[in-house]
Short mmCIF file of C-alpha atoms in Angstrom, two decimals:
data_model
loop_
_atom_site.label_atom_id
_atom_site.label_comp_id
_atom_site.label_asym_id
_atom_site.label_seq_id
_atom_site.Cartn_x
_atom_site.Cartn_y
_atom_site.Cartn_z
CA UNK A 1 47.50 0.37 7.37
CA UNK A 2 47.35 -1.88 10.15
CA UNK A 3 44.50 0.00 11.94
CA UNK A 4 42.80 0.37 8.56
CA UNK A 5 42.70 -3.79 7.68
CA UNK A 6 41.30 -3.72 11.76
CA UNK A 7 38.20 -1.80 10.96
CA UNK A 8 37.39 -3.31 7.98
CA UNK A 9 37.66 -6.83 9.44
CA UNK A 10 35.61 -5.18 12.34
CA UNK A 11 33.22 -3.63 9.87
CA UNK A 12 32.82 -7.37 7.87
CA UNK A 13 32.76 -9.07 11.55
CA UNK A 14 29.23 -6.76 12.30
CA UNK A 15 27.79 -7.38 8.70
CA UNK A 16 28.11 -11.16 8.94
CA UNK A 17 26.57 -10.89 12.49
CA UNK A 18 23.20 -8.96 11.22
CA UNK A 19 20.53 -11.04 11.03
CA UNK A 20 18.93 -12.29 7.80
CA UNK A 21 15.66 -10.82 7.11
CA UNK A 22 12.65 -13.54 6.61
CA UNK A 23 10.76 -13.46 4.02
CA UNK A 24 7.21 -14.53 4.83
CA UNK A 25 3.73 -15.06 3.46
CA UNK A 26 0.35 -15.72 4.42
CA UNK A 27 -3.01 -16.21 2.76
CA UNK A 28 -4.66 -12.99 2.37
CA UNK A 29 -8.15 -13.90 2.21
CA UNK A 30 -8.22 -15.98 5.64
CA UNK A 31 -10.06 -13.90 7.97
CA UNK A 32 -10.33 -13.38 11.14
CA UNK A 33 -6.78 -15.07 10.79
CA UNK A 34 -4.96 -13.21 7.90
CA UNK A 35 -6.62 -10.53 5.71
CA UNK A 36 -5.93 -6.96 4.01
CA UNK A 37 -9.28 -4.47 4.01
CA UNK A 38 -8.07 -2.68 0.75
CA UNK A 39 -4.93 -3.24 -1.68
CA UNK A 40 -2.11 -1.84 0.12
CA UNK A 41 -3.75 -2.15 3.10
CA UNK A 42 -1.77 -3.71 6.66
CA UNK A 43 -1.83 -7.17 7.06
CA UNK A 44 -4.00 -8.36 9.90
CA UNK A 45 -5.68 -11.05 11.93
CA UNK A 46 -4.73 -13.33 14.94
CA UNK A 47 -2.29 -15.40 12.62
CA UNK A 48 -0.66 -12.12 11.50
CA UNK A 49 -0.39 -11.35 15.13
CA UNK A 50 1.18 -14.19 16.41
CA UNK A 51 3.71 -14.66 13.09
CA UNK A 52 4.85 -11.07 14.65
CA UNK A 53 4.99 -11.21 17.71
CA UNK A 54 7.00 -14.59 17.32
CA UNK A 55 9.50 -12.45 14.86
CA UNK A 56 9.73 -9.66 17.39
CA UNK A 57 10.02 -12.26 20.32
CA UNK A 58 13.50 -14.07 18.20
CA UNK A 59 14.61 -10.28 17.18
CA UNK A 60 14.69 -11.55 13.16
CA UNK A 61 14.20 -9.16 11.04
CA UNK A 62 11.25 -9.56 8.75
CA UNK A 63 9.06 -9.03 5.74
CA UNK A 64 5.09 -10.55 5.66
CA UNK A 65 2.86 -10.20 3.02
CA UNK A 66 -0.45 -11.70 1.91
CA UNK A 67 -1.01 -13.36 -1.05
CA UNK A 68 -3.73 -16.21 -2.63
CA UNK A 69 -3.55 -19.61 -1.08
CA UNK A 70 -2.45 -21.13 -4.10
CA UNK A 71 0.65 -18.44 -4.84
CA UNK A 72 1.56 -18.49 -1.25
CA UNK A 73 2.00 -22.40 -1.71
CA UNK A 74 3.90 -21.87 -4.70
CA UNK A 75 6.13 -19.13 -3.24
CA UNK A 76 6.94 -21.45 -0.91
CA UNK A 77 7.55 -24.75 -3.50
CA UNK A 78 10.19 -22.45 -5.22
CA UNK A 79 11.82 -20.90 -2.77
CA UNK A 80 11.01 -17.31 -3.39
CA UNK A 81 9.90 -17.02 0.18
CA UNK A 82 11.26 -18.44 3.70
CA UNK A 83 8.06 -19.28 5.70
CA UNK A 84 4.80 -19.17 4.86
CA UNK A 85 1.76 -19.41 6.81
CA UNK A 86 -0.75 -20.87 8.10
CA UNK A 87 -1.35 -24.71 7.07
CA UNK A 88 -3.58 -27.74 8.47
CA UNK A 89 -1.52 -30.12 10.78
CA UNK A 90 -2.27 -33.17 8.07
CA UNK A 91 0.34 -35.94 7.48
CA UNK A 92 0.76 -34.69 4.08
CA UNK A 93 1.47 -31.27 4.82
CA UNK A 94 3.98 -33.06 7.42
CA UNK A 95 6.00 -34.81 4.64
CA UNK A 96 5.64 -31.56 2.20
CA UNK A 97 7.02 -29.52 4.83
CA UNK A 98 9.57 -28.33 7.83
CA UNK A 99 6.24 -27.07 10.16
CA UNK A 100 6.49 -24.89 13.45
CA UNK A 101 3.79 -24.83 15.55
CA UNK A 102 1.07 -25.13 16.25
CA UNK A 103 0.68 -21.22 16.78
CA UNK A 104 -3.37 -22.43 17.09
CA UNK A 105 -6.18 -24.59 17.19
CA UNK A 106 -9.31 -24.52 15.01
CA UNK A 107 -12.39 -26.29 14.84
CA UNK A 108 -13.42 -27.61 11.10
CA UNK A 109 -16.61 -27.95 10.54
CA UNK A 110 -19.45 -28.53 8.16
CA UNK A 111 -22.22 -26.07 7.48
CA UNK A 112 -25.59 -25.84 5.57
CA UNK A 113 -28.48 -24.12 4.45
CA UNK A 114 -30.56 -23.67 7.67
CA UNK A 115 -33.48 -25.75 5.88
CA UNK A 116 -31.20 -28.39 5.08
CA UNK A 117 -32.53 -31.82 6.51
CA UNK A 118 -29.40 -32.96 7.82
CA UNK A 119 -28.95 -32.81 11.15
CA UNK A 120 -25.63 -34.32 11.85
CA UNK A 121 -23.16 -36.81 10.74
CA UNK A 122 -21.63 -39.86 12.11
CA UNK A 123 -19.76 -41.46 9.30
CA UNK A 124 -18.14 -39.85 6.08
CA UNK A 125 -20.42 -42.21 4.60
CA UNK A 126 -23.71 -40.11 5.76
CA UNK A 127 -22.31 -37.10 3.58
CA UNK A 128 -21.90 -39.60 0.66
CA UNK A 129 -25.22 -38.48 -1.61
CA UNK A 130 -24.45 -34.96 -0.98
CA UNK A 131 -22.25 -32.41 -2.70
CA UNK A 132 -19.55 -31.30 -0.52
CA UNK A 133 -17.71 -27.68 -0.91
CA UNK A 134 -14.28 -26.90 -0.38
CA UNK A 135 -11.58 -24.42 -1.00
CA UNK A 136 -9.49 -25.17 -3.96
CA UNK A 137 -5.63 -26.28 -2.97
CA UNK A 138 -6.82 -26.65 1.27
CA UNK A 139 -6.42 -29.63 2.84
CA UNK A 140 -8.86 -30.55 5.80
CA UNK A 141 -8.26 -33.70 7.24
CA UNK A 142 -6.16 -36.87 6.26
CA UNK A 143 -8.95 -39.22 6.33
CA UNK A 144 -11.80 -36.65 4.65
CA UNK A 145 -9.04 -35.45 1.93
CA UNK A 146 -8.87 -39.24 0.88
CA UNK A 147 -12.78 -40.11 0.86
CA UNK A 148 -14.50 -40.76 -2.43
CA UNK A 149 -17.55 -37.98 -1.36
CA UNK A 150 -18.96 -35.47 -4.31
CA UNK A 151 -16.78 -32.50 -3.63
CA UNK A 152 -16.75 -29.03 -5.66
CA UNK A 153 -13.10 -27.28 -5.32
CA UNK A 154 -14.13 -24.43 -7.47
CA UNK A 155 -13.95 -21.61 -4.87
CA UNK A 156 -11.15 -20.29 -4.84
CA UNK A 157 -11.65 -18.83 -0.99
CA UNK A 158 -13.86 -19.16 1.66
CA UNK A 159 -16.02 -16.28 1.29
CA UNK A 160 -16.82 -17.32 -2.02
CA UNK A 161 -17.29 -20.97 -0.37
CA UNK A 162 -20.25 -19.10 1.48
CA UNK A 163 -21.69 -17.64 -1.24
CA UNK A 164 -22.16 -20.82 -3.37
CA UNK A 165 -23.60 -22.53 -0.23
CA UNK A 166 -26.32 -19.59 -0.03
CA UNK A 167 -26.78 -19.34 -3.71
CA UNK A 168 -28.01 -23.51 -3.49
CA UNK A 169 -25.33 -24.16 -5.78
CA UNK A 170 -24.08 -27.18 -3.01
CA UNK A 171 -24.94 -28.90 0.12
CA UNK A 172 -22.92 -27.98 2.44
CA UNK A 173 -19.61 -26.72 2.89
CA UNK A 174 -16.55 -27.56 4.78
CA UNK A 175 -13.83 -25.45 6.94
CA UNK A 176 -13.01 -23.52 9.79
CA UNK A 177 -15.66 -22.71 12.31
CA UNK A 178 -14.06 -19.46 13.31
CA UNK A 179 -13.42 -18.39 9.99
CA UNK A 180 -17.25 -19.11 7.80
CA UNK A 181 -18.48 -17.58 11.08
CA UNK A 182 -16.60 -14.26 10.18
CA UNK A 183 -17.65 -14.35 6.72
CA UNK A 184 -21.43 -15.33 7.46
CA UNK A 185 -21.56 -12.42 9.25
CA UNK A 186 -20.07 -10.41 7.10
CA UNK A 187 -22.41 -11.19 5.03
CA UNK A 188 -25.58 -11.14 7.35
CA UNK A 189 -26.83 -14.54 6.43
CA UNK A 190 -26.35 -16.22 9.69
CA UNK A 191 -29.91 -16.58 10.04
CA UNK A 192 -29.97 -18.58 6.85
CA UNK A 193 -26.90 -21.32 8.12
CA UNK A 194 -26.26 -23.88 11.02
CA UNK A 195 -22.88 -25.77 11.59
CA UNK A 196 -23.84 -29.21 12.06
CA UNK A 197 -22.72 -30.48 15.86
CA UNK A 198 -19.80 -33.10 14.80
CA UNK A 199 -17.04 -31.16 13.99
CA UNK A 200 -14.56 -32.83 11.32
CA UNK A 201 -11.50 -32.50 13.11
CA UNK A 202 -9.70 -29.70 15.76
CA UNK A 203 -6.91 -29.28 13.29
CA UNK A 204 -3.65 -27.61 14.61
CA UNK A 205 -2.48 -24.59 12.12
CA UNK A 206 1.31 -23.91 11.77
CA UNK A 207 4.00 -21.97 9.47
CA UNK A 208 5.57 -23.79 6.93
CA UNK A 209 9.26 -23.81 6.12
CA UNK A 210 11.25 -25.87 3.39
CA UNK A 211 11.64 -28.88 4.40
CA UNK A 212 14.95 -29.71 6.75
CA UNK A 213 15.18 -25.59 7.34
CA UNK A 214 16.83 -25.35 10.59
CA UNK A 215 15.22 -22.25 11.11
CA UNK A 216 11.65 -23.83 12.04
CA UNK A 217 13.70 -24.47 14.96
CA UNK A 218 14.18 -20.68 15.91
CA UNK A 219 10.38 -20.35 14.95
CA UNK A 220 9.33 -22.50 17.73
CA UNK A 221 11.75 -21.38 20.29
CA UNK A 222 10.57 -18.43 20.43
CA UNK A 223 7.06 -19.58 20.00
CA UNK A 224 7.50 -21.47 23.19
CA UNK A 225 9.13 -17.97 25.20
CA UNK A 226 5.50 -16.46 23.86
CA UNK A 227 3.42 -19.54 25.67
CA UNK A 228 5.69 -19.43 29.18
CA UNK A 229 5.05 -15.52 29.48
CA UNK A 230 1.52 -15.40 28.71
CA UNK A 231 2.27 -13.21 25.66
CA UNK A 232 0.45 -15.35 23.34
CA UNK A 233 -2.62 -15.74 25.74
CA UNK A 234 -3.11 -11.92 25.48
CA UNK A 235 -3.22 -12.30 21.50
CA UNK A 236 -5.79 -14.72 21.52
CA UNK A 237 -7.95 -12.71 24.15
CA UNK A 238 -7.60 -10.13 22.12
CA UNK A 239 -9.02 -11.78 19.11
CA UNK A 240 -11.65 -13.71 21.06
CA UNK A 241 -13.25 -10.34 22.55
#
């Protein structure tokens, strides 16, 4: 009986001791970053990449799937998912949030129609007369998100974004370089657009826990054993090729 009551306290002992498995989610429609080809299809992108190789790095077990910006956000809200991935470094997102990070930096930018006759910006104020797209639920930058400019929110990603800014349907549109680069190409109509040479802001991107989760914490320590052994370098080499 004795030896019995010992392997069942040894057998409870190893259950409590397995890691909890993370349930994460990303936006699916932010490529190069984080993107499915097809329904059903393997995440991918150099966010997807790095939330992995993080996971792998801290041994947690894990599950990742993409979803719409605006779900993800609300996955999160509720607490029907653990982390969720990948948000602008803003002071906003700061007080919504426990972040981790940054696992990058991205350049935002602003881009028009290649016959467009501005040139450049120096001010928010220079964008004032014009009407400004944006991705519905993203946030930018603090100072930009605040600004009383002419926006349209009505796309509900950034490929879409794209297509009203080739269509004429607004002036120019707002986000990161990396990313309407993908998508203009995607769509061959980099002849037809220019990113005007004053960024907005190089915004840090990071995962997003509930805020006070101590487990942001084991997200960035082993974030940080990624960085010292040149790990995460050969990700974004990878992505930059």
């Amino acid at each position: 009986m004795r030896r019995v009551l010992s392997m069942l306290l040894f057998c409870g002992t190893a259950w409590a001791a397995q890691p909890e498995t993370w349930r994460i989610v990303g936006d699916i429609q932010f490529a190069p970053y984080s993107y499915q080809n097809a329904a059903g299809a393997k995440p991918q992108g150099l966010d997807v990449e790095i939330v992995q190789a993080v996971m792998a790095e801290a041994k947690i077990p894990y599950q990742l799937h993409l979803y719409p910006w605006e779900r993800v956000k609300q996955m999160l809200g509720n607490g029907d998912v653990d982390m969720a991935f990948q948000f602008a470094g803003t002071a906003e997102r700061r007080a919504q949030y426990e972040l981790a990070g940054p696992i990058r930096t991205g350049s935002t930018i602003f881009m028009v129609l290649k016959q467009n006759s501005l040139q450049n910006w120096n001010t928010l104020a220079d964008l004032a007369p014009l009407t400004i797209g944006q991705v519905h639920g993203y946030a930018y930058e603090s100072t930009f998100d605040k600004a009383p400019l002419k926006r349209d929110a009505s796309a509900t990603n950034p490929e879409q974004l794209l297509l009203m800014l080739l269509a004429g349907r607004i002036d120019l549109i707002v986000g990161d370089r990396g990313q309407l680069l993908y998508y203009a190409r995607q769509l061959r109509s980099l002849p037809h657009v220019r990113i005007l040479p004053k960024p907005l802001v190089e915004m840090p991107r990071f995962v997003a826990f509930a805020k006070g989760d101590s487990r942001a914490a084991q997200f960035n320590a082993a974030l940080a054993r990624l960085q010292q052994n040149g790990k995460l370098q050969t990700i974004y080499n990878h992505w930059q090729q």
